[in-house]
Amino acid sequence: MRVLIIGATGFIGRELIKELEKAGHSPVAVSRNALKAAKILGSQAEIIEWDGTSAVVLANKIAGFEAIINLAGENIASGRWTCGRKKLITESRVKTGRLLTEAVTLSSEKPTILIQGSAIGYYGTPVNLPADENQPAGQGFIADLTRDWEFSIAPLGQMIPRIVIIRTGLVLGKDGGLLKKMILPFTFYTGTVIGPGTQWMSWIHIRDEVRAIRFLLENSSCSGAYNLAAPDPVTMKAFMSSLGKILKKPVWLKVPGFLLEIALGKMAEETVLASQNIYPGKLLKAGFEFEYPDLTDALENLLLKK
């Protein structure tokens, strides 16, 4: 397929382009700055420039694409949630979704599938009992954000044969995401359990993340919302313990949750202190097989593989 990817220069997008190319698809990145995107994706990457504000301009560019994957979104956990920061996080997702909806509506040629990014934050926190895609939406800024994010492209359900929503968990990879931040304290021999340690972490290896997206793209029977998280979530304490064993460094420091709440406010409560025990029920039922269903195997692949 010829696949248009919005948000292609991000952590997931970069790996997804490689995965799609290996499978014989033709991914095309959308970027505000084609030169900057080429530095990230390589000079061989096909890139379409779009300023992120005009639906009419985007409508003229999407004709001829069989699939669109929308991964656009500002980093949620990069700083305290000021009013300005929350507005930026929201607009980067919801506004883009609405512009995409308008663009597809205007376009003379419409794709056959749209894969819309989302997150397990949809379910809110805490979610301590295993929850699949039937779990209702939760409460809080991230839950409201993801619900609005998904709703921003809802009208396209009347125009596109297949809409797939990917509710992604904590993505583990070498070149971005959660893992680099979790490893940093071990550099100083201060392996750290954040908060009570009992909060659930629903993680996924970057390899399985992009494989799952390709799986959903290629399987015509797949539609609706899917949880992209490994089938074996772990607690924060277990995660740090596994990380310490692989790095051969101790985990002895504990940072109380209230200190993070003082420093980061609600952002801490809904990100690093969030408890989300999310199960990929629909993905497994559809026949997807994880390469890394076990955390230790995933971490060893990412940290020990030469």
PDB file of N, CA and C in Angstrom, residues 71-107:
ATOM      1  N   LEU A  71      -0.176   9.665  13.781  1.00  0.00           N
ATOM      2  CA  LEU A  71       0.529   9.497  15.054  1.00  0.00           C
ATOM      3  C   LEU A  71       0.893  10.843  15.682  1.00  0.00           C
ATOM      4  N   ALA A  72       0.375  11.925  15.132  1.00  0.00           N
ATOM      5  CA  ALA A  72       0.779  13.260  15.572  1.00  0.00           C
ATOM      6  C   ALA A  72       0.402  13.504  17.030  1.00  0.00           C
ATOM      7  N   GLY A  73       1.322  14.137  17.769  1.00  0.00           N
ATOM      8  CA  GLY A  73       1.020  14.494  19.157  1.00  0.00           C
ATOM      9  C   GLY A  73       2.240  14.945  19.923  1.00  0.00           C
ATOM     10  N   GLU A  74       2.118  16.054  20.627  1.00  0.00           N
ATOM     11  CA  GLU A  74       3.185  16.578  21.480  1.00  0.00           C
ATOM     12  C   GLU A  74       3.416  15.645  22.657  1.00  0.00           C
ATOM     13  N   ASN A  75       4.667  15.530  23.109  1.00  0.00           N
ATOM     14  CA  ASN A  75       5.016  14.681  24.254  1.00  0.00           C
ATOM     15  C   ASN A  75       4.208  15.075  25.495  1.00  0.00           C
ATOM     16  N   ILE A  76       3.539  14.090  26.085  1.00  0.00           N
ATOM     17  CA  ILE A  76       2.684  14.354  27.246  1.00  0.00           C
ATOM     18  C   ILE A  76       3.488  14.545  28.527  1.00  0.00           C
ATOM     19  N   ALA A  77       4.580  13.781  28.662  1.00  0.00           N
ATOM     20  CA  ALA A  77       5.293  13.729  29.940  1.00  0.00           C
ATOM     21  C   ALA A  77       6.621  14.476  29.931  1.00  0.00           C
ATOM     22  N   SER A  78       6.692  15.564  29.183  1.00  0.00           N
ATOM     23  CA  SER A  78       7.967  16.282  29.086  1.00  0.00           C
ATOM     24  C   SER A  78       8.071  17.487  30.017  1.00  0.00           C
ATOM     25  N   GLY A  79       7.078  17.700  30.853  1.00  0.00           N
ATOM     26  CA  GLY A  79       7.156  18.826  31.773  1.00  0.00           C
ATOM     27  C   GLY A  79       5.844  19.047  32.500  1.00  0.00           C
ATOM     28  N   ARG A  80       5.866  19.931  33.477  1.00  0.00           N
ATOM     29  CA  ARG A  80       4.681  20.244  34.269  1.00  0.00           C
ATOM     30  C   ARG A  80       3.554  20.748  33.369  1.00  0.00           C
ATOM     31  N   TRP A  81       2.332  20.362  33.692  1.00  0.00           N
ATOM     32  CA  TRP A  81       1.191  20.735  32.875  1.00  0.00           C
ATOM     33  C   TRP A  81       0.697  22.142  33.223  1.00  0.00           C
ATOM     34  N   THR A  82       1.321  23.135  32.658  1.00  0.00           N
ATOM     35  CA  THR A  82       0.806  24.487  32.756  1.00  0.00           C
ATOM     36  C   THR A  82      -0.387  24.598  31.808  1.00  0.00           C
ATOM     37  N   CYS A  83      -1.124  25.692  31.907  1.00  0.00           N
ATOM     38  CA  CYS A  83      -2.263  25.883  30.999  1.00  0.00           C
ATOM     39  C   CYS A  83      -1.799  25.895  29.549  1.00  0.00           C
ATOM     40  N   GLY A  84      -0.659  26.561  29.304  1.00  0.00           N
ATOM     41  CA  GLY A  84      -0.138  26.629  27.947  1.00  0.00           C
ATOM     42  C   GLY A  84       0.311  25.273  27.443  1.00  0.00           C
ATOM     43  N   ARG A  85       0.921  24.495  28.330  1.00  0.00           N
ATOM     44  CA  ARG A  85       1.407  23.168  27.954  1.00  0.00           C
ATOM     45  C   ARG A  85       0.238  22.236  27.623  1.00  0.00           C
ATOM     46  N   LYS A  86      -0.803  22.280  28.432  1.00  0.00           N
ATOM     47  CA  LYS A  86      -1.974  21.440  28.192  1.00  0.00           C
ATOM     48  C   LYS A  86      -2.664  21.810  26.877  1.00  0.00           C
ATOM     49  N   LYS A  87      -2.678  23.099  26.570  1.00  0.00           N
ATOM     50  CA  LYS A  87      -3.272  23.544  25.311  1.00  0.00           C
ATOM     51  C   LYS A  87      -2.471  23.000  24.128  1.00  0.00           C
ATOM     52  N   LEU A  88      -1.137  23.058  24.231  1.00  0.00           N
ATOM     53  CA  LEU A  88      -0.279  22.556  23.153  1.00  0.00           C
ATOM     54  C   LEU A  88      -0.461  21.056  22.961  1.00  0.00           C
ATOM     55  N   ILE A  89      -0.497  20.309  24.066  1.00  0.00           N
ATOM     56  CA  ILE A  89      -0.684  18.857  24.015  1.00  0.00           C
ATOM     57  C   ILE A  89      -2.025  18.513  23.355  1.00  0.00           C
ATOM     58  N   THR A  90      -3.058  19.255  23.732  1.00  0.00           N
ATOM     59  CA  THR A  90      -4.394  18.989  23.197  1.00  0.00           C
ATOM     60  C   THR A  90      -4.491  19.341  21.721  1.00  0.00           C
ATOM     61  N   GLU A  91      -4.036  20.539  21.362  1.00  0.00           N
ATOM     62  CA  GLU A  91      -4.165  20.980  19.972  1.00  0.00           C
ATOM     63  C   GLU A  91      -3.352  20.120  19.011  1.00  0.00           C
ATOM     64  N   SER A  92      -2.190  19.637  19.474  1.00  0.00           N
ATOM     65  CA  SER A  92      -1.356  18.813  18.603  1.00  0.00           C
ATOM     66  C   SER A  92      -2.049  17.514  18.214  1.00  0.00           C
ATOM     67  N   ARG A  93      -3.020  17.105  19.005  1.00  0.00           N
ATOM     68  CA  ARG A  93      -3.751  15.874  18.725  1.00  0.00           C
ATOM     69  C   ARG A  93      -5.136  16.149  18.143  1.00  0.00           C
ATOM     70  N   VAL A  94      -5.926  16.874  18.895  1.00  0.00           N
ATOM     71  CA  VAL A  94      -7.326  17.070  18.511  1.00  0.00           C
ATOM     72  C   VAL A  94      -7.456  17.951  17.273  1.00  0.00           C
ATOM     73  N   LYS A  95      -6.698  19.046  17.230  1.00  0.00           N
ATOM     74  CA  LYS A  95      -6.766  19.927  16.061  1.00  0.00           C
ATOM     75  C   LYS A  95      -6.307  19.202  14.800  1.00  0.00           C
ATOM     76  N   THR A  96      -5.231  18.405  14.923  1.00  0.00           N
ATOM     77  CA  THR A  96      -4.748  17.646  13.769  1.00  0.00           C
ATOM     78  C   THR A  96      -5.794  16.644  13.298  1.00  0.00           C
ATOM     79  N   GLY A  97      -6.446  15.983  14.257  1.00  0.00           N
ATOM     80  CA  GLY A  97      -7.496  15.032  13.907  1.00  0.00           C
ATOM     81  C   GLY A  97      -8.652  15.690  13.175  1.00  0.00           C
ATOM     82  N   ARG A  98      -9.039  16.870  13.635  1.00  0.00           N
ATOM     83  CA  ARG A  98     -10.141  17.584  12.987  1.00  0.00           C
ATOM     84  C   ARG A  98      -9.751  18.061  11.590  1.00  0.00           C
ATOM     85  N   LEU A  99      -8.515  18.538  11.443  1.00  0.00           N
ATOM     86  CA  LEU A  99      -8.043  18.969  10.124  1.00  0.00           C
ATOM     87  C   LEU A  99      -7.967  17.787   9.159  1.00  0.00           C
ATOM     88  N   LEU A 100      -7.524  16.638   9.679  1.00  0.00           N
ATOM     89  CA  LEU A 100      -7.467  15.432   8.855  1.00  0.00           C
ATOM     90  C   LEU A 100      -8.871  15.025   8.416  1.00  0.00           C
ATOM     91  N   THR A 101      -9.822  15.107   9.326  1.00  0.00           N
ATOM     92  CA  THR A 101     -11.211  14.786   8.992  1.00  0.00           C
ATOM     93  C   THR A 101     -11.732  15.698   7.889  1.00  0.00           C
ATOM     94  N   GLU A 102     -11.454  16.980   8.017  1.00  0.00           N
ATOM     95  CA  GLU A 102     -11.890  17.940   7.005  1.00  0.00           C
ATOM     96  C   GLU A 102     -11.205  17.671   5.665  1.00  0.00           C
ATOM     97  N   ALA A 103      -9.915  17.341   5.727  1.00  0.00           N
ATOM     98  CA  ALA A 103      -9.157  17.092   4.498  1.00  0.00           C
ATOM     99  C   ALA A 103      -9.687  15.873   3.751  1.00  0.00           C
ATOM    100  N   VAL A 104      -9.954  14.795   4.470  1.00  0.00           N
ATOM    101  CA  VAL A 104     -10.481  13.578   3.824  1.00  0.00           C
ATOM    102  C   VAL A 104     -11.864  13.860   3.245  1.00  0.00           C
ATOM    103  N   THR A 105     -12.661  14.642   3.966  1.00  0.00           N
ATOM    104  CA  THR A 105     -13.991  15.006   3.483  1.00  0.00           C
ATOM    105  C   THR A 105     -13.895  15.762   2.149  1.00  0.00           C
ATOM    106  N   LEU A 106     -12.918  16.643   2.054  1.00  0.00           N
ATOM    107  CA  LEU A 106     -12.741  17.454   0.853  1.00  0.00           C
ATOM    108  C   LEU A 106     -12.092  16.697  -0.303  1.00  0.00           C
ATOM    109  N   SER A 107     -11.306  15.676   0.025  1.00  0.00           N
ATOM    110  CA  SER A 107     -10.542  14.972  -0.998  1.00  0.00           C
ATOM    111  C   SER A 107     -11.435  14.166  -1.934  1.00  0.00           C
TER     112      SER A 107
END
